[in-house]
Amino acid sequence: MPRFSIVVPSHGVAGRLSQALDSVLAQSFGDFELIPVCDAPDAPAADVVTEYAERDSRVTPVHSPPSDGLAGARNTGLRAAVGGHVLFLDGDDVLVPGALAALDARLDEAGEVDVLYFEHERTPWWEGEPTNPAAPLLARTPDGAFTPDRAPLLTGVTLPAWSAVYRRAFLTEHNIAFPGDHFTDVGFGGLVALRAERVAALRTVVVRHLMRRQGNRPALPGEHHAELLDQTELVLTRAAEQDLPADRLKPLFEQLFAAVLKTAAHPRRLTSGRRAFFRRASTLYRRHRPDGYRAPGGSLGVQHRLLASGSYAAFRSLRALHRTASRAAALLPRPRGLRTRLRYAAALRLPLDRNLVVYCAYWGRGYVCNPAAIHAKARELAPHLRAVFLVEPDAVGSVPPGVEYAVIGSRKYWQVLARAKYLVNNANFADAVVKRPGSVHLQTQHGTPLKTMGADQATYPVVAAATGSFAKLLARVDRWDYNLTSNRHSTEMWERAFPSTHETLEYGYPRNDVYCTASAEDVARVRKELGVPDGKKALLYAPTHRDYATGFETGLDLAEFCEAIGDEYVVLLRAHYFYDRGASRGGGRIIDVTGHRSSEDVCLAADGLITDYSSIMFDYANLDRPIVVYADDWDVYRETRGVYFDLMELPPGRVARTPGELAAVFRDGSWADETATSLRAAFRERFCQFDDGRAAERVVRRVLLGEPPASIPPVIPLAERVPAPAATLVRS
């Protein structure tokens, strides 16, 4: 039997889960079992956990459906545990080095105790000093093992479940489990403290709690706050059944109602049902108030007395006194120009148009990418919806006939942004855009992240300087309701880079649908439009942007390259969209396609891809055609831009470091040999998970038509997909 069973729920923390598991497996004390609790075998965290289970036999994952919540996940882990003591660790928290050794030593010293409480550190997600909220409470406890009556303030309801280790036989004997769905730590901690006969404290930090930017669920607005009263009633009812002594009942009562009053007075937590919450809290207060109880002094005492009397109107008036004018001012929209600001503010007061969808791509560059693909599918599946595409003045020509548009900054632009129920973007809307209650913002993204994104860019000075205010960036992220991903890697990285409360949709990228639906005739048509000569192999060269460079430089002499590889090839040059100025480059065997509207068309036309670190490689891999990585400055790029994985260790095909090496792989045919094919197959397995040709349909049905997740078409397995045929290559 292992000394410790460590239960780690993983729902919604796939991006940080590795840190939690690593912190356990790196402990110097190794007598433990690690029990990650995943939603399902195909959940985002399951991929992470599977790798750990294959490497270490102490990792024994179990599954609990998301509908069972945090309490259900912990209870599932507890039922699977066989260790002498149980420790609960959230999936985005870590054990400090030496934590288990310190717990083991303290348990040996204290003897058999039911609960060992310990300190924890709360670390701000961005900046600020860590805090140790348990330290003052534990500092007042006796040095050795003690009975609960010697530390009456240690009621259990103010400490999270992961701030203690529990004797498993004690929990089993008293049938103690996590109650309810929300505020479960309050109920669990209270029940544990009521039943424990012998406890001890360790005045050392054991868990480092990594605070989430979006906050913990109990602090977010919603109807779930009523469950705080459920947990309060549960604990106080059990205390009454045990006839808890007055010196223990008073602090328990006071701590529970401190949390209740904080919620009742918090206007953002209780978005509705405030009066019903207050009335029920008042009933509980009077029913469980200890005999002879005297309310505290000051403003808190006033709140106690109002709660005891059930005076909701007076309580509401007291709360209103603390509102500030700055809060109201912060909600005002701030587009440039007083007249525009007033018009936008007036439009925001009008009802949402529930049939209006606003689309935008690449800050208004045109009718392209995922928003365009979603729009096209919506015209088919949801023709009742009115769609307006937002474009810059010079991109109006890219909008197909029959598609309504609005020029960015125009009066119509602000009108549709104020009224639309649905807003779809692959970048972000302007800072001045207000997220209205009832509106739905879909972030489609526009690539798979190799380079660091969002908040992860903060530690790279060159990128951070170009990004600007991270506070503004994250304020834009807070408007998202849904975030689209095309593979499990993206799911994990977006969670880290864009921390907020949006829902992740693992539906694939709609723009990539064409890679599974295009025919040989479509490929031939596009090649003719681009001017690719019949019978020639077309190589798409698509380098990415360098944050440390100014202007566009290919890093490769394309004329010399074409000369070196022979006449059977032509090169399609597609510079990063930052450098699309409509000017032509090259000539003859070099065809400049930078200004072509659709990157998907360009990929369909190409028989192979040459790129450095551009995310186009992830999209192109869906075609199952050869990819060559030209990594002449990988070390510099990795250090200045930051990357999420080592591309040199997981390339999609052959890698060349110099122009000579690049030409050689085409001269000797190794760019498309068995080794290149094997590398591409592994790459596709990891990064082409959800792009099956039906992504746009899934998005339209789920987001625009509101169909339940269970009715959304499942993803077609990779092995069953048939990519669009290449013009000159025969796929095995």
XYZ file of C-alpha atoms in Angstrom:
732
model
C 0.000 0.000 0.000
C 1.550 3.348 -1.011
C 1.981 6.040 1.607
C 0.054 8.652 -0.423
C -2.686 8.642 -3.058
C -2.616 11.933 -4.959
C -5.853 12.711 -6.808
C -5.614 15.281 -9.622
C -8.830 16.372 -11.431
C -7.962 17.624 -14.906
C -11.100 19.138 -16.470
C -10.336 22.435 -18.201
C -6.639 22.529 -17.251
C -5.004 20.529 -20.039
C -2.609 23.396 -20.751
C -1.163 23.310 -17.210
C -1.691 19.680 -16.279
C 1.853 18.662 -17.176
C 3.210 21.066 -14.556
C 1.069 19.453 -11.860
C 2.018 15.899 -12.797
C 5.701 16.786 -13.160
C 5.699 18.368 -9.709
C 4.472 15.083 -8.206
C 6.708 12.728 -10.171
C 9.767 14.868 -9.397
C 9.307 14.489 -5.619
C 12.240 12.972 -3.733
C 9.763 10.840 -1.749
C 8.490 8.250 -4.201
C 6.067 6.049 -2.242
C 2.834 7.262 -3.825
C 0.245 6.592 -6.504
C -0.792 9.429 -8.807
C -4.448 9.369 -9.904
C -5.279 11.876 -12.663
C -9.035 12.113 -13.226
C -9.910 12.745 -16.882
C -13.273 13.549 -18.466
C -13.098 10.679 -20.951
C -10.460 8.661 -22.863
C -10.621 11.163 -25.724
C -10.617 14.345 -23.609
C -7.790 16.919 -24.045
C -6.188 15.995 -20.732
C -6.332 12.267 -21.546
C -3.642 12.658 -24.209
C -1.376 14.300 -21.655
C -2.093 11.706 -18.982
C -1.616 8.736 -21.320
C 1.991 9.739 -21.982
C 2.697 9.890 -18.245
C 1.005 6.545 -17.568
C 3.146 4.896 -20.247
C 6.318 6.267 -18.653
C 5.568 5.706 -14.959
C 3.613 2.808 -13.432
C 2.634 4.970 -10.458
C 0.305 6.969 -12.711
C -3.133 5.305 -12.764
C -5.710 7.478 -14.559
C -9.458 7.179 -13.999
C -12.406 8.861 -15.708
C -15.272 11.001 -14.471
C -17.722 12.806 -16.797
C -17.644 16.638 -16.826
C -21.275 16.650 -15.693
C -20.148 15.284 -12.317
C -18.050 18.404 -11.750
C -15.063 18.828 -9.479
C -16.755 17.004 -6.612
C -17.499 13.990 -8.798
C -13.943 13.887 -10.142
C -12.451 13.965 -6.649
C -14.868 11.316 -5.399
C -13.992 9.076 -8.341
C -10.310 9.466 -7.546
C -10.945 8.826 -3.864
C -12.788 5.582 -4.622
C -9.852 4.411 -6.741
C -7.248 5.285 -4.102
C -5.454 2.577 -2.139
C -2.859 4.692 -0.305
C -2.744 5.263 3.422
C -3.304 9.005 3.068
C -5.064 11.007 0.360
C -3.956 14.337 -1.033
C -6.085 16.330 -3.503
C -4.200 18.494 -5.990
C -5.947 20.623 -8.600
C -4.734 20.128 -12.151
C -3.299 23.638 -12.425
C -1.469 23.559 -9.058
C 1.911 22.093 -8.121
C 3.581 20.411 -5.179
C 6.634 22.309 -4.021
C 9.935 20.363 -4.079
C 10.272 18.149 -0.987
C 6.557 18.399 -0.174
C 5.865 14.679 0.193
C 8.988 14.109 2.262
C 7.892 16.891 4.628
C 4.391 15.406 4.912
C 5.786 11.946 5.578
C 8.098 13.230 8.317
C 5.330 15.242 9.988
C 2.929 12.291 9.950
C 5.582 10.097 11.561
C 6.168 12.738 14.199
C 2.484 13.391 14.953
C 1.413 9.757 14.996
C -1.952 8.627 13.674
C -4.022 11.716 12.869
C -7.186 11.990 10.801
C -6.149 15.218 9.099
C -2.855 17.030 8.655
C -3.423 20.645 7.626
C -0.594 22.516 5.891
C 0.168 25.904 4.382
C -0.245 26.759 0.735
C 0.948 29.594 -1.444
C -1.333 31.493 -3.804
C 0.673 32.682 -6.801
C -0.827 35.443 -9.018
C -1.216 34.322 -12.609
C 0.521 37.424 -13.957
C 2.302 39.620 -11.446
C 2.200 40.395 -7.758
C 3.519 38.842 -4.581
C 2.482 35.303 -3.552
C 0.400 35.032 -0.398
C 0.110 32.349 2.284
C -3.453 32.683 3.654
C -3.300 29.563 5.831
C -0.209 30.646 7.769
C -1.944 32.941 10.332
C -4.563 30.299 11.087
C -2.101 27.415 11.489
C 0.298 29.541 13.539
C -2.266 29.496 16.377
C -2.596 25.703 16.506
C -0.785 23.492 19.058
C 2.624 22.121 18.095
C 1.845 18.404 18.265
C -1.228 16.352 17.476
C -4.343 17.825 19.082
C -8.091 17.465 19.354
C -10.251 19.948 17.400
C -11.533 21.664 20.545
C -7.997 23.002 21.164
C -8.112 24.949 17.881
C -11.768 26.033 17.450
C -10.918 28.487 14.641
C -9.751 25.559 12.509
C -13.254 24.804 11.252
C -12.212 23.446 7.847
C -14.552 25.710 5.883
C -11.979 28.416 5.099
C -9.260 26.107 3.769
C -9.350 24.458 0.336
C -9.364 20.673 0.149
C -5.813 20.728 -1.224
C -4.492 22.385 1.942
C -4.580 19.133 3.934
C -3.775 15.440 3.683
C -6.387 12.966 4.956
C -6.155 9.474 6.430
C -8.047 7.413 3.875
C -9.480 4.995 6.452
C -10.915 7.977 8.341
C -12.745 9.236 5.234
C -14.008 5.739 4.442
C -15.125 4.971 7.981
C -17.241 8.118 8.200
C -18.363 7.954 4.548
C -17.046 11.475 3.914
C -17.120 12.556 0.269
C -17.269 15.829 -1.620
C -20.876 17.103 -1.610
C -22.704 19.028 -4.330
C -21.260 20.597 -7.450
C -20.036 24.011 -6.320
C -18.446 25.271 -3.101
C -17.682 21.633 -2.434
C -14.556 22.511 -0.424
C -16.754 24.291 2.111
C -18.929 21.249 2.665
C -16.080 18.736 2.581
C -13.830 20.765 4.867
C -16.627 21.301 7.367
C -17.618 17.613 7.445
C -13.985 16.555 7.899
C -13.429 18.974 10.790
C -16.648 17.882 12.513
C -15.693 14.194 12.388
C -11.943 14.407 13.021
C -10.822 13.354 16.477
C -7.097 13.965 16.142
C -5.454 16.513 13.842
C -2.085 18.176 13.324
C -0.608 21.071 11.383
C 2.483 21.482 9.210
C 3.617 25.100 9.112
C 5.286 24.702 5.736
C 4.056 25.453 2.209
C 3.222 22.184 0.469
C 1.054 23.272 -2.481
C 1.608 26.220 -4.761
C -1.786 27.294 -6.055
C -1.440 28.903 -9.497
C -4.321 31.343 -9.580
C -6.224 31.417 -12.863
C -6.807 34.722 -14.593
C -10.485 33.916 -15.095
C -10.796 33.223 -11.394
C -12.177 30.214 -9.595
C -15.694 29.061 -10.426
C -17.141 30.086 -7.013
C -16.106 33.693 -7.682
C -17.730 33.912 -11.120
C -21.294 35.207 -11.633
C -24.173 32.751 -11.935
C -26.956 30.840 -10.265
C -24.492 28.359 -8.775
C -23.946 30.714 -5.808
C -27.151 29.330 -4.305
C -25.147 26.174 -3.606
C -23.106 28.068 -1.034
C -26.268 28.043 1.065
C -26.644 24.287 0.451
C -23.146 23.676 1.797
C -23.730 26.039 4.715
C -26.941 24.254 5.648
C -25.291 20.837 5.336
C -22.410 21.697 7.666
C -24.518 23.496 10.279
C -27.134 20.714 10.279
C -24.414 18.114 10.917
C -22.992 20.337 13.657
C -26.411 20.488 15.321
C -26.796 16.710 15.064
C -23.452 16.286 16.818
C -24.438 18.873 19.413
C -21.222 20.763 18.684
C -19.980 22.707 21.733
C -20.628 26.466 21.691
C -16.921 27.373 21.596
C -16.603 25.449 18.286
C -20.030 26.301 16.864
C -19.567 30.076 17.092
C -16.452 30.322 14.837
C -17.968 27.796 12.420
C -21.177 29.836 12.168
C -19.258 33.096 11.810
C -16.934 31.832 9.082
C -19.754 30.336 7.052
C -21.876 33.471 7.164
C -18.894 35.673 6.380
C -18.810 33.891 3.015
C -22.588 34.129 2.631
C -22.619 37.877 3.314
C -19.710 38.448 0.951
C -21.702 36.788 -1.823
C -24.954 38.579 -0.949
C -23.182 41.940 -1.089
C -21.288 41.219 -4.305
C -23.323 42.611 -7.234
C -21.415 40.672 -9.899
C -21.757 37.239 -8.358
C -25.515 37.101 -8.003
C -26.739 38.233 -11.401
C -30.300 37.209 -10.508
C -32.235 35.846 -7.556
C -30.528 38.144 -5.016
C -33.709 38.571 -2.979
C -34.352 34.805 -2.839
C -30.720 34.191 -1.839
C -30.976 36.765 0.948
C -34.249 35.394 2.278
C -32.999 31.828 2.406
C -29.756 32.971 4.034
C -31.801 34.874 6.617
C -33.804 31.748 7.439
C -30.640 29.698 7.867
C -29.073 32.417 9.982
C -31.945 32.475 12.453
C -32.289 28.691 12.537
C -28.610 27.960 13.283
C -27.525 31.067 15.208
C -25.811 29.871 18.415
C -27.501 30.695 21.698
C -26.257 34.016 23.033
C -24.445 34.849 19.797
C -23.395 38.510 19.500
C -22.778 39.934 16.047
C -19.388 41.551 15.354
C -19.013 45.331 15.358
C -18.773 47.795 12.500
C -20.237 47.450 9.028
C -20.062 43.659 9.192
C -22.193 43.701 12.326
C -24.792 45.836 10.560
C -24.955 43.242 7.771
C -25.403 40.473 10.367
C -28.309 42.307 11.975
C -29.980 43.033 8.646
C -29.613 39.386 7.668
C -31.074 38.244 10.986
C -34.081 40.526 10.533
C -34.578 39.618 6.875
C -34.395 43.301 5.834
C -33.424 42.887 2.199
C -34.403 46.431 1.179
C -32.122 47.922 3.834
C -29.327 45.530 2.936
C -29.635 46.461 -0.731
C -29.484 50.166 0.134
C -26.346 49.594 2.192
C -24.737 47.785 -0.707
C -25.668 50.592 -3.105
C -23.737 53.109 -1.009
C -20.484 51.383 -1.960
C -20.939 51.694 -5.689
C -18.617 54.129 -7.402
C -18.974 56.387 -10.401
C -15.766 54.983 -11.878
C -17.421 51.594 -12.352
C -20.152 53.145 -14.477
C -17.642 55.195 -16.443
C -15.600 52.100 -17.229
C -18.562 50.595 -19.059
C -18.890 53.456 -21.567
C -17.884 52.564 -25.144
C -14.934 54.567 -26.444
C -14.667 54.547 -30.225
C -12.846 57.561 -31.598
C -14.858 60.658 -32.333
C -17.588 62.084 -30.166
C -20.308 61.732 -32.792
C -19.382 58.095 -33.490
C -19.226 57.395 -29.764
C -22.704 58.779 -29.208
C -24.161 56.851 -32.148
C -22.570 53.617 -30.965
C -23.788 54.182 -27.404
C -27.305 54.799 -28.734
C -27.204 51.622 -30.858
C -26.108 49.608 -27.822
C -29.383 50.509 -26.137
C -31.376 48.918 -28.951
C -32.285 45.208 -28.783
C -29.871 42.674 -30.209
C -30.680 41.577 -33.732
C -30.831 37.812 -33.166
C -30.488 37.086 -36.878
C -27.435 39.266 -37.493
C -23.925 37.812 -37.821
C -20.836 40.003 -38.177
C -17.674 38.473 -39.649
C -14.132 39.802 -39.821
C -10.798 38.257 -40.848
C -7.238 39.499 -40.324
C -8.335 42.927 -39.093
C -10.430 43.527 -42.226
C -8.067 42.232 -44.916
C -10.916 40.653 -46.850
C -13.280 37.732 -47.354
C -10.872 34.982 -46.297
C -9.914 32.281 -43.808
C -12.191 30.627 -41.240
C -14.771 33.445 -41.076
C -15.316 33.219 -44.840
C -15.666 29.421 -44.704
C -18.176 29.661 -41.845
C -20.111 32.350 -43.695
C -20.334 30.191 -46.828
C -21.655 27.213 -44.851
C -24.095 29.419 -42.915
C -25.664 30.594 -46.196
C -26.432 26.936 -46.854
C -27.517 25.752 -43.377
C -28.867 28.981 -41.865
C -30.176 31.135 -44.723
C -32.386 33.116 -42.337
C -29.315 34.809 -40.850
C -28.194 38.158 -42.204
C -24.393 38.330 -42.535
C -22.174 41.402 -42.773
C -18.428 41.130 -43.484
C -16.175 43.862 -42.079
C -13.386 44.991 -44.428
C -10.892 47.798 -44.826
C -11.564 50.163 -47.753
C -8.853 48.603 -49.928
C -10.264 45.095 -49.353
C -13.783 45.772 -50.629
C -12.867 44.158 -53.940
C -12.209 40.827 -52.217
C -15.830 40.496 -51.124
C -17.732 38.156 -53.493
C -20.873 39.432 -55.217
C -23.958 39.081 -53.072
C -22.082 39.270 -49.753
C -23.047 42.282 -47.643
C -20.141 44.217 -46.163
C -19.345 47.248 -44.026
C -16.176 49.322 -44.243
C -14.316 49.428 -40.943
C -14.846 52.738 -39.146
C -18.003 53.627 -41.054
C -21.359 54.382 -39.472
C -22.710 51.018 -40.653
C -19.689 49.276 -39.094
C -20.524 50.556 -35.600
C -24.234 49.924 -36.088
C -23.865 46.236 -36.935
C -21.279 45.709 -34.183
C -23.706 47.163 -31.654
C -26.712 45.114 -32.806
C -25.299 41.724 -33.869
C -25.992 38.676 -31.748
C -23.106 36.745 -33.360
C -19.606 38.118 -33.921
C -17.036 35.926 -35.687
C -13.357 36.824 -36.028
C -10.025 35.101 -36.622
C -8.139 37.893 -34.830
C -9.878 40.352 -32.488
C -12.390 43.152 -32.750
C -11.398 46.704 -31.812
C -10.889 47.502 -28.129
C -13.929 49.811 -28.186
C -16.329 46.996 -29.087
C -18.613 46.199 -26.142
C -19.513 42.606 -25.288
C -23.270 42.819 -24.857
C -25.200 40.387 -22.667
C -26.709 37.765 -24.945
C -24.220 38.276 -27.762
C -22.007 35.381 -28.875
C -18.369 35.945 -29.821
C -16.596 33.177 -31.738
C -12.803 33.296 -32.032
C -11.775 31.032 -34.932
C -7.978 31.574 -34.741
C -5.949 31.392 -37.954
C -3.289 28.769 -37.398
C -1.741 26.161 -35.140
C 0.743 27.679 -32.663
C 4.370 26.705 -33.059
C 5.496 30.137 -31.846
C 4.361 31.547 -28.509
C 1.110 33.473 -28.475
C -0.906 35.737 -26.196
C 0.216 35.923 -22.572
C 3.080 33.494 -23.286
C 4.793 36.214 -25.341
C 5.421 38.374 -22.290
C 8.860 36.884 -21.567
C 10.181 37.584 -25.074
C 11.053 41.301 -25.183
C 11.077 41.741 -28.968
C 7.625 40.191 -29.333
C 6.207 41.812 -26.201
C 7.158 45.251 -27.473
C 5.269 44.656 -30.707
C 2.253 43.153 -28.948
C 1.561 46.224 -26.830
C -0.601 46.127 -23.734
C -1.245 42.606 -22.508
C -4.023 43.977 -20.301
C -5.847 45.193 -23.417
C -5.155 41.926 -25.207
C -6.702 39.924 -22.379
C -9.648 42.305 -22.163
C -10.341 41.412 -25.792
C -10.000 37.724 -24.963
C -12.604 38.125 -22.220
C -15.206 38.843 -24.897
C -14.862 35.367 -26.406
C -17.615 32.814 -25.809
C -16.068 30.121 -28.021
C -12.536 29.437 -29.201
C -11.920 27.110 -32.140
C -9.062 24.596 -32.360
C -7.925 22.162 -35.034
C -5.896 19.788 -32.855
C -5.311 18.852 -29.237
C -1.987 20.702 -29.163
C -3.800 23.950 -29.968
C -6.388 23.267 -27.272
C -3.639 23.087 -24.658
C -1.634 26.066 -25.928
C -4.636 28.382 -26.354
C -5.647 27.629 -22.773
C -2.239 28.878 -21.614
C -1.942 31.792 -24.014
C -5.492 33.146 -23.706
C -6.715 32.391 -20.168
C -10.393 33.212 -19.818
C -13.788 31.557 -19.383
C -14.644 30.786 -23.022
C -15.557 27.277 -24.228
C -13.146 25.427 -26.497
C -14.610 23.856 -29.645
C -12.455 21.017 -30.989
C -14.172 21.136 -34.369
C -11.284 21.791 -36.794
C -10.658 24.836 -38.970
C -13.448 25.515 -41.496
C -10.970 26.962 -43.982
C -9.306 23.526 -44.139
C -12.507 21.724 -45.158
C -11.559 22.190 -48.799
C -8.521 19.950 -48.382
C -10.914 17.015 -47.979
C -13.615 18.132 -50.400
C -11.725 19.533 -53.436
C -11.524 17.424 -56.603
C -8.836 16.980 -59.233
C -10.775 19.449 -61.375
C -10.609 22.043 -58.591
C -6.850 21.576 -58.343
C -6.420 21.936 -62.107
C -8.559 25.094 -62.148
C -6.537 26.766 -59.408
C -3.208 25.896 -61.043
C -4.424 27.442 -64.273
C -5.530 30.610 -62.460
C -2.113 30.925 -60.835
C -0.250 30.322 -64.076
C 1.388 27.004 -63.199
C 2.573 25.378 -66.469
C 1.137 21.966 -67.293
C 3.314 19.076 -66.174
C 5.467 21.148 -63.816
C 5.844 20.364 -60.125
C 4.805 23.430 -58.137
C 6.641 24.061 -54.849
C 4.994 26.523 -52.497
C 7.596 28.596 -50.623
C 5.923 30.250 -47.604
C 8.322 31.800 -45.076
C 6.993 33.344 -41.892
C 7.444 36.755 -40.306
C 10.566 37.442 -38.213
C 9.892 39.683 -35.220
C 13.568 40.611 -35.041
C 13.753 41.672 -38.722
C 12.344 44.647 -40.617
C 10.785 44.185 -44.035
C 10.460 40.995 -46.046
C 13.538 38.949 -46.829
C 13.137 35.405 -48.097
C 16.461 34.215 -46.676
C 16.776 32.217 -49.866
C 17.853 33.221 -53.381
C 14.941 31.716 -55.269
C 16.505 32.201 -58.701
C 19.608 30.241 -57.666
C 17.434 27.632 -55.996
C 15.363 27.114 -59.153
C 18.536 26.821 -61.198
C 19.907 24.192 -58.787
C 16.869 21.884 -58.698
C 16.118 21.633 -62.414
C 13.502 22.656 -64.943
C 10.762 20.313 -63.741
C 9.915 22.669 -60.839
C 8.324 26.093 -60.464
C 8.145 28.013 -57.170
C 5.013 29.700 -55.820
C 6.199 32.487 -53.512
C 3.783 33.434 -50.749
C 5.175 35.960 -48.281
C 3.610 36.445 -44.843
C 0.422 38.514 -45.055
C 2.198 41.334 -43.156
C 4.102 41.968 -46.401
C 1.241 41.772 -48.876
C 1.497 45.072 -50.661
C 0.137 43.923 -54.021
C 3.566 44.171 -55.660
C 4.876 41.387 -57.875
C 8.116 39.590 -57.134
C 10.175 37.293 -59.308
C 9.228 36.047 -62.738
C 9.569 33.059 -65.040
C 9.796 30.008 -62.798
C 8.998 32.112 -59.702
C 5.291 32.904 -59.436
C 4.408 35.459 -56.774
C 1.116 34.440 -55.140
C 1.396 36.639 -52.040
C -1.553 38.766 -53.108
C -3.810 35.842 -53.988
C -6.905 35.974 -51.815
C -6.993 32.338 -50.738
C -4.083 30.519 -49.119
C -6.187 27.350 -49.418
C -6.188 27.662 -53.222
C -2.439 28.166 -53.250
C -1.942 25.046 -51.121
C -4.202 23.000 -53.408
C -2.088 24.042 -56.397
C 1.225 23.056 -54.792
C 2.754 19.589 -55.072
C 4.987 20.269 -52.095
C 5.609 22.901 -49.437
C 8.836 24.607 -48.397
C 8.526 26.671 -45.256
C 10.496 27.642 -42.215
C 8.279 28.034 -39.132
C 5.014 29.208 -40.679
C 1.795 27.705 -39.358
C 0.865 26.968 -42.968
C 2.667 23.642 -42.527
C -0.051 22.417 -40.155
C -2.788 23.235 -42.656
C -0.878 21.866 -45.639
C -0.282 18.578 -43.811
C -3.994 17.858 -44.268
C -3.241 17.336 -47.969
C -0.706 14.604 -47.135
C 1.793 16.061 -49.583
C 5.561 16.473 -48.977
C 6.789 19.259 -46.693
C 10.388 20.450 -46.374
C 11.485 22.706 -43.505
C 14.151 25.267 -44.377
C 15.508 26.157 -40.937
C 18.468 28.412 -41.606
C 17.941 30.504 -38.418
C 16.054 28.151 -36.105
C 18.187 28.888 -33.034
C 17.745 32.653 -33.405
C 14.018 32.342 -34.091
C 13.485 30.045 -31.118
C 15.295 32.368 -28.711
C 13.703 35.622 -29.884
C 10.153 34.442 -30.644
C 9.725 31.480 -28.323
C 8.230 28.170 -29.448
C 5.963 25.532 -27.917
C 7.898 22.508 -29.168
C 11.157 21.692 -30.944
C 10.309 21.552 -34.639
C 13.663 19.967 -35.370
C 12.661 16.993 -33.214
C 9.144 16.723 -34.680
C 9.383 17.942 -38.290
C 6.710 17.261 -40.919
C 9.354 16.085 -43.397
C 12.958 16.633 -44.394
C 14.889 19.512 -42.764
C 17.496 21.631 -44.552
C 19.752 24.203 -42.879
C 21.495 25.741 -45.899
C 20.506 26.557 -49.502
C 22.745 23.710 -50.665
C 21.021 21.192 -48.410
C 17.622 22.420 -49.552
C 18.483 22.020 -53.242
C 19.959 18.581 -52.577
C 16.759 17.085 -51.146
C 14.968 17.946 -54.379
C 17.746 16.789 -56.676
C 18.018 13.368 -55.016
C 14.271 12.951 -54.447
C 14.521 12.592 -50.658
C 11.938 15.362 -50.182
C 9.284 12.749 -50.998
C 10.936 9.457 -50.006
C 9.864 6.920 -47.349
C 11.597 8.753 -44.516
C 9.860 12.009 -45.418
C 6.545 10.152 -45.666
C 7.035 8.574 -42.238
C 7.834 11.931 -40.632
C 4.755 13.459 -42.254
C 2.519 10.638 -41.047
C 3.584 11.217 -37.421
C 3.093 14.968 -37.841
C -0.385 14.462 -39.301
C -1.346 12.158 -36.455
C -0.556 14.903 -33.974
C -1.737 18.025 -35.775
C -4.498 17.020 -38.233
C -6.868 15.569 -35.666
C -10.069 17.525 -36.345
C -9.738 18.836 -39.929
C -11.965 16.296 -41.697
C -13.934 18.463 -44.132
C -16.934 19.104 -41.849
C -15.561 21.754 -39.483
C -17.683 24.587 -40.908
C -20.838 22.512 -40.531
C -20.043 21.739 -36.896
C -19.428 25.411 -36.119
C -22.618 26.622 -37.799
C -24.761 24.014 -36.098
C -23.286 24.551 -32.636
C -22.764 28.335 -32.560
C -25.197 29.881 -35.028
C -28.030 27.355 -34.819
C -27.571 26.504 -31.143
C -27.720 22.738 -31.597
C -26.615 20.682 -28.563
C -23.107 19.168 -28.581
C -24.515 15.644 -28.762
C -26.086 16.339 -32.170
C -22.934 17.746 -33.785
C -21.384 15.477 -36.477
C -18.393 13.575 -35.051
C -14.898 13.980 -36.466
C -14.014 11.488 -39.212
C -10.903 9.471 -38.231
C -7.714 10.489 -40.011
C -7.293 7.093 -41.680
C -10.721 7.371 -43.322
C -10.195 10.793 -44.918
C -9.301 11.218 -48.583
C -7.335 14.435 -49.181
C -7.645 16.378 -52.428
C -5.378 14.859 -55.108
C -2.103 16.515 -56.097
C -1.580 17.446 -59.726
C 1.705 15.614 -60.380
C 2.276 13.281 -57.410
C 0.747 9.863 -56.819
C -0.103 9.254 -53.160
C 0.575 5.788 -51.787
